[in-house]
Structure formats: C-alpha cells, structure tokens
Amino acid sequence: MTTKSIKDCTVADAYLEILANRGIEYLFANAGTDFAPLIEALAKAQALGTPHPKPITCPHENTAQHMAIGYYLATGRPQVTMMHVNVGTANGMNGLLNASRGNIPMLYTAGRTPTNEHTLPGHRDNVIHWTQEMFDQNGMTREAAKWDYELRNAEQVETIIDRIMSVMMSDPMGPAYLSLPREVLAIPIKEFTYSSPGHIQPTKPSLPNPNDLDEAAQILAKAKNPVIITNWGGRNPGVMPALVDLAERYAMPVVEFSNRYVAMPQHHPMYAGGNPNPFVKAADAILVIDCAVPWLPALVSHSDDCKVIHMAPDPMYSMFPVRGFRCDIALACGTDLGLLALAKAMEEPAKSANAVTDKRRATLTANHDVLEENWAKKLEAVKDQTPIHPAWISHCLGQISDADTIFAVESKLQVQYLASEKPGKFLNAGASSGLGHGMGVALGAKLADRDRLVVGTHGDGSYMFNVPVSAHYVAAEQELPILTVIFNNQRWQAVRGATLRMQPDGYASKANQMPLSHFNVEQHYEKLVEVSGGVGEQVTDPAQMLPALERAHKAVMVDKRQALVNVVSSDPN
Ligand SMILES: Cc1ncc(C[n+]2csc(CCOP(=O)(O)OP(=O)(O)O)c2C)c(N)n1
Ligand SMILES: [Mg+2]
C-alpha cells in the first residue's frame, strides 16, 4: 500500500489534501466564522501548491448545492459543498432534499460552532458561537442524507472520507452530510500519513436477479399490450441506448411521465408521449424503470391481471414513506445493465410472438406519427401568439442549440421541439421539486465543460427561487457565461392550477385574481444580470424570439458574457 504524508499540518490541511486525492475537484462554499482553520488551510495549500479542491465562493447556499449537483450530473464526479454551521445548513436543505430524492452523491458539509468557551485552539471568540450551537445540528439533515457524521479527531479523517465516498457512490446513490467542529479542524498534527490511492471501493451497479429477470422476460414477451414507463431513467446516460434497443426490438411503447430527464428520444417511433393513463388502462404488462411515480392512482388503474415489473437501483424506493404501486417483480440493478439483460432474456420467449409484435409496431408507429402531427400543428397555431407560447420559445431554443448543448430545466420547456437524441442533454435536478435548482445546475454543467452552450430555462417564480444575484455573481466571478431564459407568465401557474384542480368551482376560481398565485409588478429580470456584467433583454414579440436568442447566443459563446432573455409568455395548453 503506497502512502503519502504531510508534515506540521492541521486536520483542515489533511482533510483538504485527502479530498483532492480522492478526486474532489471543487469546494462550493458559503463561509462563516467556523471556517477559520479551513480558510487558513486553503490559503496554505494555494501558497505551497499542495493538492486541494478549488474553493468557489457562492453568495447563497442554494447556488453552492446545485452547482455541485449540476457538476455531478454533467461529469459523474461528486463534489463537496460547505456551509456555515446550522444556519447555512438550513439554507442548503433545499439542495440536500433535491440531491436525496434524485440519488445524487454530494458531500454536504458544514462547520460546527466551537463548543469550548476558552480552552482548546479554535475556542469561542464570538457571541454567535453560543447562539448557533444546537443539540443535534446533523439531525436537520438526517431524513435526507444517506449517511451523516460529525468529525471527531485527526485519526479518523481518512477513514471518514473514504467511508463517505464509498457510501455515497454505492447504489442507490445519495448525498452525505459531515459536520466539522472548529476545534477539530484546528487540531495540530506533527506528521499525517494516509494511503494513496484509497482502498475502499463502492459497490458497482449490479445485474438483476437471474430468475426474476427470466420471469419478467416471459411476461413482457408474451404480453399483448405492454408499456414501459419511466421518469428518471434518463439520469443514467447508459439507459437511452439500451431503452431504444429494447423498445425497438420488441415494439414496446415508452411513456415518460412527468420526466426530469429524457430517456427516450422524443422523435423515436416507440416514444408514446407523456400520458401513461390510456396505456395503463389497456396494459397486460407494465415495465416501470427508474420511476418512483409511474401514474397517478387517483386518475387511472390497471386491470387486476396486469403484471407490474419495477426496475431501478432501489425498486422499493425505500426513501418514500408511502408508495403502494403493485409490484409483481422487483429488479434491483443498474437500470442500463438491467435493460440490456432484459433485452437478451426476451430473445427466446419473444420468438413465438413475432406476428403480434410486428402488428403492434405498426400501430405504435402510426400513433407516434399522430403525436408528431399534433406537435407540428400546435407550433403552427401558437407561433405568432402574444404573450409568447412555451412551444415557440422551445422551438427557437432548438434553433440556437446543438447536440452538445445542455439545458438545465426548471420551466415549461417543451422538449419535443428540440433535438433529444443525446443522453444527458436535459437536466432537471428538482427531484424533490425544491425550486431554485436550475441556475446552479447550469453553472455546474458549464464549469464541467466551458466550450459547451449551457442554457438554464426557468419559470419566473423559479428564477427568483434561485437567488439570482448569487448565481449571476458566480457566473461572473468564475467566468461561466451561461444563458438564462425566463418563461415569464407573471405568476405561479402551478399553484393556480393545483387550486383549480381541487376546487374547480370554488371562490378562488371566481376571484378577480386568485390569492398567492400572481406577480402584480412587472419585473425587468433582464436588468438583474447587468449587475454582474451580463447582457439581458425582454422579449414580448414572438417575431423577436429567435433574433433575441441569437444575440444572447453570441453574447455567451463569442463575447463570453452571461446573458438573460426575459420572455413574457403564456402557459402551455
Ligand atoms: C422551494 C420551493 N418553494 C415552493 C414551491 C411550490 N411551488 C411549486 S411550483 C411553484 C410555482 C413555480 O412558478 P414558476 O416557476 O413561475 O412556474 P409556473 O408555475 O408559473 O409555470 C411553486 C411556488 C416549490 N416547489 N419549491
Ligand atoms: Mg410563472
């Protein structure tokens, strides 16, 4: 076992060096008084050129958390965030909840206010060191973090970092929380020795149980009306090619319900749209892949003899307290590996069903053609509308983007109007629907590849949840020229819609203006980006949509300045 050592250091020095050694490139941070030993260690590492994660100053915790998430989604490499004690942890909870429900490995850390009043190095020297102490700071994170701990001493630094990395990266993946008391970070060490490389590897994604796989293959191969439903499948880049192959070979329709990623190219003949209800009703077999909620039980149910197969890293979705979807077979596996194995296992039993499969393929292709026609008709009908329709915004975004463009989605972006053949192109990190994720994700994706066009699309409400001044600041400081597009319908349509769904004829439906759903001040968001040296414009005329995006594209890709397009828009229907 090879080792490295550091002489005359502190726990903070050792901690940073091991993080870097284990592949952590960035520390997305919002600092406080608890950081003193860590800031000293960063300055020392910078001065001496020793390995350390690069610190990125994030004026708000939401930016830091979602930058780490975005960077992971773009690269597959987890990063570290660090916040100020309990208050910073509280501000970062939105990101932790999104990471938790989205199975994102992210090491979320925070200082712990000093507990010694005047003894150990790092002891209290500020009034807040009394008021910020909690009985159980970590407790705040415990429902969302996959693992949490408070660092106790120098001797365990390496063990704890390796423990975190391997637990986070094992399926089902998820975030970890580590609190770092100031006195522990400040502990002096004569000589610190650690193994390099580390020697604890995570569990790799697995294949499904072979007997259950065969049974699932039999059911699906013999089914007359099978359907595949997913919503998170596309977060694993290996899923798209495997899913396309499976759907094509056995003529199975793929529905992406309320999807946050794209698992199936939208123009593929086996892509069957986003509404699972008619398929669920007619199905004799349903394959649910990486999908916590495949349909809404209040709206639709399948027949009693329909078989339901769930395939995911954790097909029990054990993080949800209540989830009662029928499950005849649960296939725990890496979703891409599971799909490849299933396609193989279906070869033999599907042989006797060739005629049925061919007939189904023809029907599904014809149905998909209708979907395409409807999309085209819709676009034609709305392209001149004022306020500007989301379909037209999406189409124009399709014109300025290319196969490598990444979209951070926090809006009514309509993916069918953009190219969707490349995995990992659409990232929606709001697995817990904690709004305010898109700008951080866009920044993280841009940090991962500065040559790529990265577009953040946000509702006006979502944009404000991003603490945009913080995100625009990081874009400027780190030279990350992202393009921000706001679908500005001057309201929280989601809140309005939910109220009307529950009480279609209630007082709210008849009110001149529904309470708590509208923004009554015309907001010139395009000015906000100027604060950080970016360029912005408002668009109200649909004829100006594409020219405005072209100007913004030039700003970000040629002039290397962040840009914002504030589109006064309507709601899709
Ligand atoms: C942090 C957070 N707070 C509140 C909500 C509740 N919420 C869900 S959708 C929504 C409105 C979003 O508004 P906007 O981005 O403008 O999109 P629109 O519904 O208008 O299309 C709100 C407030 C949430 N999901 N996350
Ligand atoms: Mg809105």
PDB file of N, CA, C and O and ligand atoms in Angstrom, residues 94 410 412 433-435 458-463 465 487 489 491-495 519 571, ligand 1:
ATOM      1  N   ASN A  94     -32.738  22.772   0.849  1.00  0.00           N
ATOM      2  CA  ASN A  94     -33.447  22.595  -0.423  1.00  0.00           C
ATOM      3  C   ASN A  94     -32.611  21.732  -1.376  1.00  0.00           C
ATOM      4  O   ASN A  94     -33.103  20.769  -1.970  1.00  0.00           O
ATOM      5  N   GLU A 410     -36.099  24.105 -15.604  1.00  0.00           N
ATOM      6  CA  GLU A 410     -36.899  24.495 -14.438  1.00  0.00           C
ATOM      7  C   GLU A 410     -38.024  25.383 -14.964  1.00  0.00           C
ATOM      8  O   GLU A 410     -38.269  26.476 -14.455  1.00  0.00           O
ATOM      9  N   LYS A 412     -41.393  25.430 -18.353  1.00  0.00           N
ATOM     10  CA  LYS A 412     -42.300  24.670 -19.221  1.00  0.00           C
ATOM     11  C   LYS A 412     -41.643  24.408 -20.574  1.00  0.00           C
ATOM     12  O   LYS A 412     -42.310  24.464 -21.612  1.00  0.00           O
ATOM     13  N   SER A 433     -38.640  18.583  -6.151  1.00  0.00           N
ATOM     14  CA  SER A 433     -39.316  19.807  -6.592  1.00  0.00           C
ATOM     15  C   SER A 433     -38.947  21.000  -5.715  1.00  0.00           C
ATOM     16  O   SER A 433     -39.772  21.881  -5.483  1.00  0.00           O
ATOM     17  N   GLY A 434     -37.740  21.014  -5.213  1.00  0.00           N
ATOM     18  CA  GLY A 434     -37.255  22.189  -4.480  1.00  0.00           C
ATOM     19  C   GLY A 434     -36.795  23.215  -5.495  1.00  0.00           C
ATOM     20  O   GLY A 434     -35.705  23.107  -6.056  1.00  0.00           O
ATOM     21  N   LEU A 435     -37.660  24.180  -5.782  1.00  0.00           N
ATOM     22  CA  LEU A 435     -37.323  25.133  -6.847  1.00  0.00           C
ATOM     23  C   LEU A 435     -36.115  25.986  -6.464  1.00  0.00           C
ATOM     24  O   LEU A 435     -35.817  26.185  -5.283  1.00  0.00           O
ATOM     25  N   HIS A 458     -36.100  28.755 -16.907  1.00  0.00           N
ATOM     26  CA  HIS A 458     -36.766  28.872 -15.600  1.00  0.00           C
ATOM     27  C   HIS A 458     -38.116  29.569 -15.742  1.00  0.00           C
ATOM     28  O   HIS A 458     -38.242  30.512 -16.517  1.00  0.00           O
ATOM     29  N   GLY A 459     -39.093  29.131 -14.945  1.00  0.00           N
ATOM     30  CA  GLY A 459     -40.274  29.952 -14.776  1.00  0.00           C
ATOM     31  C   GLY A 459     -39.862  31.213 -14.029  1.00  0.00           C
ATOM     32  O   GLY A 459     -38.783  31.257 -13.420  1.00  0.00           O
ATOM     33  N   ASP A 460     -40.706  32.247 -14.062  1.00  0.00           N
ATOM     34  CA  ASP A 460     -40.328  33.484 -13.360  1.00  0.00           C
ATOM     35  C   ASP A 460     -40.240  33.233 -11.851  1.00  0.00           C
ATOM     36  O   ASP A 460     -39.309  33.713 -11.179  1.00  0.00           O
ATOM     37  N   GLY A 461     -41.186  32.426 -11.333  1.00  0.00           N
ATOM     38  CA  GLY A 461     -41.109  32.091  -9.911  1.00  0.00           C
ATOM     39  C   GLY A 461     -39.842  31.309  -9.609  1.00  0.00           C
ATOM     40  O   GLY A 461     -39.113  31.605  -8.647  1.00  0.00           O
ATOM     41  N   SER A 462     -39.556  30.335 -10.440  1.00  0.00           N
ATOM     42  CA  SER A 462     -38.357  29.515 -10.219  1.00  0.00           C
ATOM     43  C   SER A 462     -37.090  30.352 -10.273  1.00  0.00           C
ATOM     44  O   SER A 462     -36.165  30.150  -9.476  1.00  0.00           O
ATOM     45  N   TYR A 463     -37.050  31.278 -11.212  1.00  0.00           N
ATOM     46  CA  TYR A 463     -35.863  32.148 -11.329  1.00  0.00           C
ATOM     47  C   TYR A 463     -35.603  32.844  -9.990  1.00  0.00           C
ATOM     48  O   TYR A 463     -34.478  32.863  -9.496  1.00  0.00           O
ATOM     49  N   PHE A 465     -36.507  31.882  -7.025  1.00  0.00           N
ATOM     50  CA  PHE A 465     -36.050  30.913  -6.009  1.00  0.00           C
ATOM     51  C   PHE A 465     -34.548  30.644  -6.113  1.00  0.00           C
ATOM     52  O   PHE A 465     -33.930  30.139  -5.174  1.00  0.00           O
ATOM     53  N   PHE A 487     -39.248  31.954 -18.612  1.00  0.00           N
ATOM     54  CA  PHE A 487     -40.617  31.802 -19.127  1.00  0.00           C
ATOM     55  C   PHE A 487     -41.492  32.608 -18.156  1.00  0.00           C
ATOM     56  O   PHE A 487     -41.967  32.077 -17.156  1.00  0.00           O
ATOM     57  N   ASN A 489     -44.543  34.162 -17.041  1.00  0.00           N
ATOM     58  CA  ASN A 489     -46.004  34.281 -17.152  1.00  0.00           C
ATOM     59  C   ASN A 489     -46.571  35.125 -16.015  1.00  0.00           C
ATOM     60  O   ASN A 489     -47.781  35.158 -15.801  1.00  0.00           O
ATOM     61  N   ARG A 491     -46.709  34.767 -12.905  1.00  0.00           N
ATOM     62  CA  ARG A 491     -47.439  34.089 -11.835  1.00  0.00           C
ATOM     63  C   ARG A 491     -46.795  32.759 -11.470  1.00  0.00           C
ATOM     64  O   ARG A 491     -45.877  32.292 -12.146  1.00  0.00           O
ATOM     65  N   TRP A 492     -47.363  32.162 -10.437  1.00  0.00           N
ATOM     66  CA  TRP A 492     -47.078  30.782 -10.074  1.00  0.00           C
ATOM     67  C   TRP A 492     -48.226  29.949 -10.641  1.00  0.00           C
ATOM     68  O   TRP A 492     -49.184  29.617  -9.926  1.00  0.00           O
ATOM     69  N   GLN A 493     -48.130  29.601 -11.899  1.00  0.00           N
ATOM     70  CA  GLN A 493     -49.220  28.859 -12.542  1.00  0.00           C
ATOM     71  C   GLN A 493     -49.444  27.511 -11.859  1.00  0.00           C
ATOM     72  O   GLN A 493     -50.575  27.041 -11.757  1.00  0.00           O
ATOM     73  N   ALA A 494     -48.381  26.895 -11.393  1.00  0.00           N
ATOM     74  CA  ALA A 494     -48.523  25.578 -10.756  1.00  0.00           C
ATOM     75  C   ALA A 494     -49.432  25.665  -9.530  1.00  0.00           C
ATOM     76  O   ALA A 494     -50.248  24.772  -9.272  1.00  0.00           O
ATOM     77  N   VAL A 495     -49.292  26.757  -8.778  1.00  0.00           N
ATOM     78  CA  VAL A 495     -50.116  26.941  -7.573  1.00  0.00           C
ATOM     79  C   VAL A 495     -51.567  27.179  -7.988  1.00  0.00           C
ATOM     80  O   VAL A 495     -52.513  26.606  -7.426  1.00  0.00           O
ATOM     81  N   PHE A 519     -47.902  37.533  -9.748  1.00  0.00           N
ATOM     82  CA  PHE A 519     -46.946  38.626  -9.513  1.00  0.00           C
ATOM     83  C   PHE A 519     -47.522  39.871 -10.192  1.00  0.00           C
ATOM     84  O   PHE A 519     -47.684  39.898 -11.415  1.00  0.00           O
ATOM     85  N   ASP A 571     -49.080  30.155 -20.778  1.00  0.00           N
ATOM     86  CA  ASP A 571     -48.940  28.779 -20.275  1.00  0.00           C
ATOM     87  C   ASP A 571     -49.299  27.800 -21.375  1.00  0.00           C
ATOM     88  O   ASP A 571     -50.181  28.073 -22.185  1.00  0.00           O
TER      89      ASP A 571
HETATM   90  C1  LIG B   1     -38.578  25.867  -2.737  1.00  0.00           C
HETATM   91  C2  LIG B   1     -39.968  25.731  -3.236  1.00  0.00           C
HETATM   92  N1  LIG B   1     -40.919  26.560  -2.749  1.00  0.00           N
HETATM   93  C3  LIG B   1     -42.188  26.471  -3.188  1.00  0.00           C
HETATM   94  C4  LIG B   1     -42.552  25.531  -4.108  1.00  0.00           C
HETATM   95  C5  LIG B   1     -44.015  25.389  -4.531  1.00  0.00           C
HETATM   96  N2  LIG B   1     -44.190  25.650  -5.968  1.00  0.00           N
HETATM   97  C6  LIG B   1     -44.275  24.650  -6.856  1.00  0.00           C
HETATM   98  S1  LIG B   1     -44.427  25.197  -8.428  1.00  0.00           S
HETATM   99  C7  LIG B   1     -44.425  26.803  -7.909  1.00  0.00           C
HETATM  100  C8  LIG B   1     -44.563  27.920  -8.880  1.00  0.00           C
HETATM  101  C9  LIG B   1     -43.469  27.997  -9.867  1.00  0.00           C
HETATM  102  O1  LIG B   1     -43.583  29.194 -10.555  1.00  0.00           O
HETATM  103  P1  LIG B   1     -42.901  29.421 -11.930  1.00  0.00           P
HETATM  104  O2  LIG B   1     -41.513  28.983 -11.901  1.00  0.00           O
HETATM  105  O3  LIG B   1     -43.173  30.815 -12.318  1.00  0.00           O
HETATM  106  O4  LIG B   1     -43.643  28.401 -12.912  1.00  0.00           O
HETATM  107  P2  LIG B   1     -45.167  28.408 -13.398  1.00  0.00           P
HETATM  108  O5  LIG B   1     -45.919  27.555 -12.445  1.00  0.00           O
HETATM  109  O6  LIG B   1     -45.656  29.802 -13.414  1.00  0.00           O
HETATM  110  O7  LIG B   1     -45.093  27.814 -14.764  1.00  0.00           O
HETATM  111  C10 LIG B   1     -44.281  26.878  -6.546  1.00  0.00           C
HETATM  112  C11 LIG B   1     -44.241  28.135  -5.799  1.00  0.00           C
HETATM  113  C12 LIG B   1     -41.530  24.651  -4.555  1.00  0.00           C
HETATM  114  N3  LIG B   1     -41.779  23.672  -5.415  1.00  0.00           N
HETATM  115  N4  LIG B   1     -40.262  24.787  -4.125  1.00  0.00           N
END
